[in-house]
CSV table of C-alpha atoms in Angstrom, one decimal:
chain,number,residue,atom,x,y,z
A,25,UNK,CA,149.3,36.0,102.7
A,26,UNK,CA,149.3,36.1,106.5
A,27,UNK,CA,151.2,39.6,106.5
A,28,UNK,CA,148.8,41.3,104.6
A,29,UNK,CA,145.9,39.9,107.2
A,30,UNK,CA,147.3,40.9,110.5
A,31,UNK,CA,149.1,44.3,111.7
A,32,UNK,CA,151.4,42.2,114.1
A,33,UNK,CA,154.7,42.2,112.2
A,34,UNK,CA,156.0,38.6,110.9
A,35,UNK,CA,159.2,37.6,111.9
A,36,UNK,CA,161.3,35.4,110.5
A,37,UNK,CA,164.9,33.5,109.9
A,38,UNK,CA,166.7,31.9,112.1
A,39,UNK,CA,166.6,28.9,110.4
A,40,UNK,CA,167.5,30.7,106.8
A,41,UNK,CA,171.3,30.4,106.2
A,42,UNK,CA,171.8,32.6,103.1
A,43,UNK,CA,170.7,35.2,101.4
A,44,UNK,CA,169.1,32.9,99.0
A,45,UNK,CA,167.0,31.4,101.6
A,46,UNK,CA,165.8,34.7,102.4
A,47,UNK,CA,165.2,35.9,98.9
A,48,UNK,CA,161.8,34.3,97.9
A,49,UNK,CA,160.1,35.8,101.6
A,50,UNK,CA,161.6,39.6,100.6
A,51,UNK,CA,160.0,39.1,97.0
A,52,UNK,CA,156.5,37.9,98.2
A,53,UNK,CA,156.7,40.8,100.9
A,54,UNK,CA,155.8,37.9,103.7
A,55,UNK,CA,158.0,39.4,106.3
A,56,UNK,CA,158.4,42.4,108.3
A,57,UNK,CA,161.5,41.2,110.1
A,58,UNK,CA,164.5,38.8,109.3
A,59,UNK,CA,166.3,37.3,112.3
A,60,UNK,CA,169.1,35.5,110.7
A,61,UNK,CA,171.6,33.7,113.0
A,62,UNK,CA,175.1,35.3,112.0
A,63,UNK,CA,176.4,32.0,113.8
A,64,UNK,CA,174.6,29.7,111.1
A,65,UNK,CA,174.3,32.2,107.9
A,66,UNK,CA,178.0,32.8,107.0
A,67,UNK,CA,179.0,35.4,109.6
A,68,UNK,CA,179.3,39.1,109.2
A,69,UNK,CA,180.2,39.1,105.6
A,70,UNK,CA,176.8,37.2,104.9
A,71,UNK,CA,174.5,38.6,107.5
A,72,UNK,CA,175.2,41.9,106.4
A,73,UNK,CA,174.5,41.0,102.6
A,74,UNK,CA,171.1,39.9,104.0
A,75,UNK,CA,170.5,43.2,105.9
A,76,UNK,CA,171.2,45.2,103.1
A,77,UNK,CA,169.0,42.8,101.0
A,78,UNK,CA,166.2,43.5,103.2
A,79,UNK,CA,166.6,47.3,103.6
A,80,UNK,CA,165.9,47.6,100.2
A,81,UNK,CA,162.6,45.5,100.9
A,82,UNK,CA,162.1,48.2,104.0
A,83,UNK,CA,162.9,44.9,106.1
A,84,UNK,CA,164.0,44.7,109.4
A,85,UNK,CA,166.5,43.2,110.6
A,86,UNK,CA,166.5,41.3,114.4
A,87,UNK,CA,169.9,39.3,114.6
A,88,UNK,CA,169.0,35.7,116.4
A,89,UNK,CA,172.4,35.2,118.9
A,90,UNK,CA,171.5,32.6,121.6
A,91,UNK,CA,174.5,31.5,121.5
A,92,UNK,CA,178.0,32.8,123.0
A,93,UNK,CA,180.2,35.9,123.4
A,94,UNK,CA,181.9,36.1,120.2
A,95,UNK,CA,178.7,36.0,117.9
A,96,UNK,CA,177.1,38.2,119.9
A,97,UNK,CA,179.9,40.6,119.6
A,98,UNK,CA,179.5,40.0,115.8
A,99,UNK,CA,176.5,41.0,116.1
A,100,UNK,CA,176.5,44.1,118.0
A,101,UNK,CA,179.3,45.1,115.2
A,102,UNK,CA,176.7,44.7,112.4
A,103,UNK,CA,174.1,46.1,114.3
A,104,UNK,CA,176.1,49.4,115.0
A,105,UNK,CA,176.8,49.3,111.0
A,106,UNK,CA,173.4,48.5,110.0
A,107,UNK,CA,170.8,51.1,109.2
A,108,UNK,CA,167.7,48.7,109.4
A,109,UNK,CA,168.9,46.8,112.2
A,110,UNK,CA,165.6,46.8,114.7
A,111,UNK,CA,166.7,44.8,118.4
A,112,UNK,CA,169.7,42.3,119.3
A,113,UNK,CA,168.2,39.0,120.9
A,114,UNK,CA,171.0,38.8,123.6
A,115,UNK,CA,170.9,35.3,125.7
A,116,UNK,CA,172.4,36.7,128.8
A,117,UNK,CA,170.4,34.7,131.6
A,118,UNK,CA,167.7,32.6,129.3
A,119,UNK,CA,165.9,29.9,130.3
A,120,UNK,CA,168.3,27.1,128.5
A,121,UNK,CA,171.5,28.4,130.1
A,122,UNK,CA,170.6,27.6,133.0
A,123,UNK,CA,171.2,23.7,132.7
A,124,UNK,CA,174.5,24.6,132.0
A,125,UNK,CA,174.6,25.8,136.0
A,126,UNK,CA,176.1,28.7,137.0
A,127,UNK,CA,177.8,29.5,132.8
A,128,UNK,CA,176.2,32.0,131.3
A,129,UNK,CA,177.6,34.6,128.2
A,130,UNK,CA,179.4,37.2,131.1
A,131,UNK,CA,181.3,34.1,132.1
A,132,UNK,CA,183.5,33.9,128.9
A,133,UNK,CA,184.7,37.0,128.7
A,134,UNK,CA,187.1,39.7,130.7
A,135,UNK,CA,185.5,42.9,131.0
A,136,UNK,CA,181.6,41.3,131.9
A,137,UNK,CA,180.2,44.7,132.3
A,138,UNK,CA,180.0,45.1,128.2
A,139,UNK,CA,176.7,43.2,128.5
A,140,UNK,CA,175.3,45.9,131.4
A,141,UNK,CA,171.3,46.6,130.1
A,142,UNK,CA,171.2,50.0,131.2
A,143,UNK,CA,167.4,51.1,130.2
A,144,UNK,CA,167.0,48.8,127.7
A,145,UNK,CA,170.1,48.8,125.9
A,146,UNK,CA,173.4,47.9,126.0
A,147,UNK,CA,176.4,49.9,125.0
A,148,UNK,CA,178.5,49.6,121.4
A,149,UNK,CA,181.4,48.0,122.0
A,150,UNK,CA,184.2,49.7,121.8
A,151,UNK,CA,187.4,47.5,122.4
A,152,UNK,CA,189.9,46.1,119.4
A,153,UNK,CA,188.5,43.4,117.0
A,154,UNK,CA,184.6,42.2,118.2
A,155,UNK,CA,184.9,44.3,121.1
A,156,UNK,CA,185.4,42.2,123.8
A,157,UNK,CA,188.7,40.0,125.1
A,158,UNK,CA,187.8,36.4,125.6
A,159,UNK,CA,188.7,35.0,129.3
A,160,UNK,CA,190.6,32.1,127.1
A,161,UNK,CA,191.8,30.6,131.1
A,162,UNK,CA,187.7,30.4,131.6
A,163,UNK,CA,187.0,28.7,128.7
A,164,UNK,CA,189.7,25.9,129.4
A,165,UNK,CA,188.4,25.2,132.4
A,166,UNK,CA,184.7,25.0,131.7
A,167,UNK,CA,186.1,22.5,128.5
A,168,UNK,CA,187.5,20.9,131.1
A,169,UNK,CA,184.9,20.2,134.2
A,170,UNK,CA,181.4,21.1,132.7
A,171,UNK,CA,179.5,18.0,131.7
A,172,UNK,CA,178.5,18.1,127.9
A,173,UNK,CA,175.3,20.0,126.8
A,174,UNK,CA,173.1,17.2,125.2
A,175,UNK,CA,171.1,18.5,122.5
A,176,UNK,CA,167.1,18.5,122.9
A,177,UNK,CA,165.1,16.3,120.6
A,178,UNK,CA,162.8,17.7,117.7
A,179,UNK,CA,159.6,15.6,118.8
A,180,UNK,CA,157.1,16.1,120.9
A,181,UNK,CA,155.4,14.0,123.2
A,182,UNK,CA,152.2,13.6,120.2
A,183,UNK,CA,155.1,12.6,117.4
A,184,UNK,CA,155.2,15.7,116.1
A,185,UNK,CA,158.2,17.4,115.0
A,186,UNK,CA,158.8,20.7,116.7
A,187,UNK,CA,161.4,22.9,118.2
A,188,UNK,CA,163.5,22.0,121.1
């Protein structure tokens, strides 16, 4: 078991989509975090059956979000509801977005300041439903004039299947 040979904690889950994926790594005690991707798992309902899953484990839990707005909102409402929730993985100005040109997750929404790191964090959200509004005019338009993201291939330049 690597986790019992090293004192770096193991992370892991952002390719596990339930919480039976993420059973058999709880009951082996192979992980010291779960990152499960609330966009890919089932949403709240789900991701918050895994937290509470691993908090009985004394698991932590690191939502994945590289994604958008609205599952990032979803995940800062867990988060705020979830007593081992550890960090939020927030993909406000990461390396990938960037392709996209000038997009990033502040575009999308009205009120941009609700992603504001001030010393390291970023505030609960604290408007109706998610907690943020959706700009619904800017989403329409980048729909309408951004060119279309082409997904990254899973081999490398050896034929090896890896990660984009």
């Amino acid at each position: 078991q690597l986790s019992q040979l090293t004192t770096i904690p193991i992370a892991l889950g952002e390719r596990l989509y339930s919480r039976w994926d993420v059973k058999r790594f709880l009951h082996d005690t192979s992980v010291d975090m779960l990152q499960p991707d609330i966009s890919h798992c089932g949403g709240i309902s789900e991701i918050r059956r895994i937290a509470s899953m691993a908090e009985a484990y004394d698991v932590a839990l690191a939502p994945h979000c590289p994604l958008g707005p609205i599952a990032l909102a979803a995940c800062m409402q867990v988060a705020m509801c979830t007593p081992n929730f550890t960090i939020q993985e927030m993909g406000l100005t990461i390396h990938y977005n960037t392709e996209a040109g000038a997009y990033d997750i502040k575009n999308y929404i009205k009120d941009q300041s609700v992603w504001d790191v001030k010393e390291g964090y970023v505030e609960g959200l604290k408007g109706v439903g998610l907690g943020i509004e959706v700009d619904e005019e800017e989403v329409r338009h980048v729909a309408r004039t951004a060119n279309a993201w082409a997904p990254k291939g899973f081999v490398g330049p050896d034929g090896s299947i890896r990660e984009w």
